[in-house]
Tab-separated table of C-alpha atoms in Angstrom:
chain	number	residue	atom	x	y	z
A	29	UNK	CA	78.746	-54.573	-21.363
A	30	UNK	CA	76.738	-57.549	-22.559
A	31	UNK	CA	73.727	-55.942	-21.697
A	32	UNK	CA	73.984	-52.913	-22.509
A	33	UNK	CA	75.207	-54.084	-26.027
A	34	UNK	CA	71.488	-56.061	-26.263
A	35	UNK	CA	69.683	-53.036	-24.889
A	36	UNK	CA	70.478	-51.155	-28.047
A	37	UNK	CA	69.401	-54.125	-30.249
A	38	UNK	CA	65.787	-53.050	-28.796
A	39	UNK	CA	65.803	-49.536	-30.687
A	40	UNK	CA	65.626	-49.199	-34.065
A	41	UNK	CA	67.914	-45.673	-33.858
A	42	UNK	CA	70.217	-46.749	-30.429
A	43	UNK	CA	72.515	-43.716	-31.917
A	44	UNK	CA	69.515	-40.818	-31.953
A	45	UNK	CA	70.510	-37.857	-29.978
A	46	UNK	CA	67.784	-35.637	-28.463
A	47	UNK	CA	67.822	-32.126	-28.595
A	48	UNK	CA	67.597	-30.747	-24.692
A	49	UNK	CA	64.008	-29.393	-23.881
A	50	UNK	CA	62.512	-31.049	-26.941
A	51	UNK	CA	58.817	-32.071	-26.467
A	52	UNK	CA	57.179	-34.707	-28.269
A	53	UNK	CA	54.079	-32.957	-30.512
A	54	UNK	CA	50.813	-34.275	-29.690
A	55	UNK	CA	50.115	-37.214	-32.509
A	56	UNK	CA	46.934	-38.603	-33.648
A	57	UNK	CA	47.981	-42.181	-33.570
A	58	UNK	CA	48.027	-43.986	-36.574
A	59	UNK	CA	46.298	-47.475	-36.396
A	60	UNK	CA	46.969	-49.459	-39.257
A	61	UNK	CA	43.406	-48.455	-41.032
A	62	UNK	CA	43.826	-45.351	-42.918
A	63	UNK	CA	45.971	-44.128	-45.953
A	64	UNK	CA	49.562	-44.225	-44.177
A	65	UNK	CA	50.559	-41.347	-46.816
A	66	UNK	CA	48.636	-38.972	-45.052
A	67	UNK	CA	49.902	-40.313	-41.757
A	68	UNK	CA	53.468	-39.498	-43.061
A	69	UNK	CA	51.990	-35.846	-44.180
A	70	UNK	CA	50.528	-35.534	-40.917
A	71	UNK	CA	53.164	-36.699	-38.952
A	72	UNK	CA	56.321	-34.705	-41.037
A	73	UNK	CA	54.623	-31.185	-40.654
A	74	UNK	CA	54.127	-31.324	-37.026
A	75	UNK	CA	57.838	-32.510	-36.693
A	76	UNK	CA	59.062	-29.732	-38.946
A	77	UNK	CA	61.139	-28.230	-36.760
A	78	UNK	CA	63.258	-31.040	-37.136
A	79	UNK	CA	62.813	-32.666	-40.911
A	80	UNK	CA	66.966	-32.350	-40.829
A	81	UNK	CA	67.210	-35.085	-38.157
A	82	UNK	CA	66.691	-38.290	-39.930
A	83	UNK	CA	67.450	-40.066	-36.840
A	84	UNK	CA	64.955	-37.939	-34.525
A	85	UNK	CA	62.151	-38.599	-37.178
A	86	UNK	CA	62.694	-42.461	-37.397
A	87	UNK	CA	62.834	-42.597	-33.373
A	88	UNK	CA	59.570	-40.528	-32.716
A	89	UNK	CA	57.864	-41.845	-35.515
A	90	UNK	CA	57.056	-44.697	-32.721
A	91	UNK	CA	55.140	-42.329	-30.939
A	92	UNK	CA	52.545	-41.758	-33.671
A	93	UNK	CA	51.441	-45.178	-33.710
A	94	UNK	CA	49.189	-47.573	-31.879
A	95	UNK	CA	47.637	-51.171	-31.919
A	96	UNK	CA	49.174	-53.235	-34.845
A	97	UNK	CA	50.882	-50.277	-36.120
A	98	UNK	CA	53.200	-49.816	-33.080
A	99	UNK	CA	53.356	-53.971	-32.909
A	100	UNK	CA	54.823	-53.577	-36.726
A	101	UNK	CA	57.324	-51.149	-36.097
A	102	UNK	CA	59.093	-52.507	-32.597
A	103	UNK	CA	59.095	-55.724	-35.010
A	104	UNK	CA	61.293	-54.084	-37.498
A	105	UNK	CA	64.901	-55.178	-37.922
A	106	UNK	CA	67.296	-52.282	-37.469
A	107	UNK	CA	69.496	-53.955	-40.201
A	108	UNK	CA	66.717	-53.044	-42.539
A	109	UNK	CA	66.151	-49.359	-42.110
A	110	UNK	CA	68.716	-47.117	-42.150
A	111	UNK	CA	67.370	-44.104	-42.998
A	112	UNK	CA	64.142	-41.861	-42.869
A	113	UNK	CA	63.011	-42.608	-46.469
A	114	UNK	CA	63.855	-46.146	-45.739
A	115	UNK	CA	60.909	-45.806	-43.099
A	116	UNK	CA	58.968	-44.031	-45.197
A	117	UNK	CA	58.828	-46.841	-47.580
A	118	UNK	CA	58.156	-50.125	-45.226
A	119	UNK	CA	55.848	-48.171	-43.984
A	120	UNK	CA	53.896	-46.937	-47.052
A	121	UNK	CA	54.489	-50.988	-48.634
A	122	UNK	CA	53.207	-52.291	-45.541
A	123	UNK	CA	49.836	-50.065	-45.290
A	124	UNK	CA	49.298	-49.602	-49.216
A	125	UNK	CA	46.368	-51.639	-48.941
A	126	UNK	CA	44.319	-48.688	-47.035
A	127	UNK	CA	45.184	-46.434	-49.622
A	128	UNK	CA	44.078	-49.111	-52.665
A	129	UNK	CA	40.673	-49.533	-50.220
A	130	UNK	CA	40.449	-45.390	-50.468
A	131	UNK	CA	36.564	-44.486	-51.091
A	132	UNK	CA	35.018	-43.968	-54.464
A	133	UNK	CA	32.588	-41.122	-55.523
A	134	UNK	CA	30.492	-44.066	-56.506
A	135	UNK	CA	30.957	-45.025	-52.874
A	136	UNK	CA	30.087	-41.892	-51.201
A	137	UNK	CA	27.063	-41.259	-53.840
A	138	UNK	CA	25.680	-44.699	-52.521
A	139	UNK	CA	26.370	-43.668	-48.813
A	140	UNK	CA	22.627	-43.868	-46.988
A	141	UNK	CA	21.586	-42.351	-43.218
A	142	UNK	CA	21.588	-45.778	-40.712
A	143	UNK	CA	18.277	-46.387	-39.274
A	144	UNK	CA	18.956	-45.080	-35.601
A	145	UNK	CA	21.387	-42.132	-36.841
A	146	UNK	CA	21.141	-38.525	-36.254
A	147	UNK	CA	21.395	-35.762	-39.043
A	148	UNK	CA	24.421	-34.523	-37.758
A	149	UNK	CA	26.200	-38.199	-37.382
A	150	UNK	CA	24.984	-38.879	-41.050
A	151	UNK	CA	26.676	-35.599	-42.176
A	152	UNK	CA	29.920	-36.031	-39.859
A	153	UNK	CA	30.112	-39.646	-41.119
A	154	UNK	CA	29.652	-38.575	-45.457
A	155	UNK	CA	32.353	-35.659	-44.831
A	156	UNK	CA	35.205	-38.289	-42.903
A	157	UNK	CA	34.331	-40.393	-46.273
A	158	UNK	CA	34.517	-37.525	-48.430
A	159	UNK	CA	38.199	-36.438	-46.942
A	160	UNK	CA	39.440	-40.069	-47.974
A	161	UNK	CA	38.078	-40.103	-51.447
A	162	UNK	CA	40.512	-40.743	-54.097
A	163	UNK	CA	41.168	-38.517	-55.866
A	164	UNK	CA	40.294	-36.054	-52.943
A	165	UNK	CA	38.113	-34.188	-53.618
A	166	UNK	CA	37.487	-29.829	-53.760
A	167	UNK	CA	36.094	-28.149	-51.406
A	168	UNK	CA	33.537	-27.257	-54.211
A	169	UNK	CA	33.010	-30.732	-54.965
A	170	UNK	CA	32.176	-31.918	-51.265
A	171	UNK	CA	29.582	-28.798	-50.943
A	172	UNK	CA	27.914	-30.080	-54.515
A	173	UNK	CA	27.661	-33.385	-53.224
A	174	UNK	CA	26.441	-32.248	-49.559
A	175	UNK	CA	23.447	-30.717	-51.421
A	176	UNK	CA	22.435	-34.025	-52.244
A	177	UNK	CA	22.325	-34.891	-48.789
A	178	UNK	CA	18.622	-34.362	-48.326
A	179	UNK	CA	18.311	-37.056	-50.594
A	180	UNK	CA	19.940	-39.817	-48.981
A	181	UNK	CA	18.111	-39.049	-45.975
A	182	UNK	CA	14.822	-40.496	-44.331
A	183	UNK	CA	11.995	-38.482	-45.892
A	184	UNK	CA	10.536	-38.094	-42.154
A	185	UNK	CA	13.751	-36.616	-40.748
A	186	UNK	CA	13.940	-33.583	-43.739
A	187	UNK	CA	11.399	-31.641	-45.237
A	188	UNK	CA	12.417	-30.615	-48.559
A	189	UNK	CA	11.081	-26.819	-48.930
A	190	UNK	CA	10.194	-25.557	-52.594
A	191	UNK	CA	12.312	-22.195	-53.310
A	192	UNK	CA	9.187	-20.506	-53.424
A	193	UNK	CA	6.346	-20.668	-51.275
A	194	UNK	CA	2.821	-20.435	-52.405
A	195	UNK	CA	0.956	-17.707	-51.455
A	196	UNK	CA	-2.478	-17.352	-50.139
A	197	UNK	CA	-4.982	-15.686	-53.041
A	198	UNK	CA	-5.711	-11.823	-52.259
A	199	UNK	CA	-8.372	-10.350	-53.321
């Protein structure tokens, strides 16, 4: 009984009950480096199903996490967190600082290619910066800026091309 008693010291939910033929979604695992608010956006829409189960949600949230992130929450006392906003919160306190880091436009308007990087790496690279500006921006606004891109580039890799096109004289 002893044991058992100190096994359920080791979960932070010993009480959770698990629907039968549940399956855990497929998580991109949270590291510790990104805005944990859209981890918690992220990670409550593809557990919708079950946004009713406090104690499901605070179990699985585990399995969303990885490297420091999962080290932080097997470290959490159970005498702390008691419910799914309780979570919610140690987890948004503990992280804040990724979201206070968030890019700036100035930031992404100052982004430049890297010597040995493609096009396509340069692009893939501005738009993961552009998803994390704060405020986020439009759809709109990320196409604006894209057009820009040509600018931040090498001259060698692009060739700028006038909107029109000289034409030979005729006679």
């Amino acid at each position: 009984m002893n044991t058992l008693a100190n096994m359920e010291d080791l979960c932070l939910v010993p009480d959770v009950v698990i629907p039968p033929k549940f399956k855990v979604p497929d998580f991109n695992k949270y590291k510790g480096t990104t805005c944990p608010k859209n981890h918690l956006k992220v990670y409550y829409r593809k557990m919708g199903a079950y946004v009713k189960d406090e104690k499901l949600l605070m179990h699985f949230f585990q399995e969303s996490l990885t490297g420091a992130a999962i080290t932080w929450y097997t470290n959490l006392e159970p005498s702390r967190v008691h419910s799914w906003k309780d979570l919610m919160i140690t987890f948004i306190r503990k992280y804040q600082y990724n979201f206070d880091m968030a890019p700036d436009w100035m930031q992404l308007q100052n982004m430049c290619k890297i010597v040995h990087e493609s096009f396509k790496g340069f692009a893939q690279r501005w738009r993961d910066m552009a998803s994390q500006v704060a405020p986020l921006m439009t759809e709109k606004e990320m196409i604006s800026y894209a057009n820009l891109l040509p600018y931040l580039l090498d001259n060698s890799m692009v060739a700028i091309t006038p909107t029109k096109v000289p034409q030979p004289p005729f006679f």
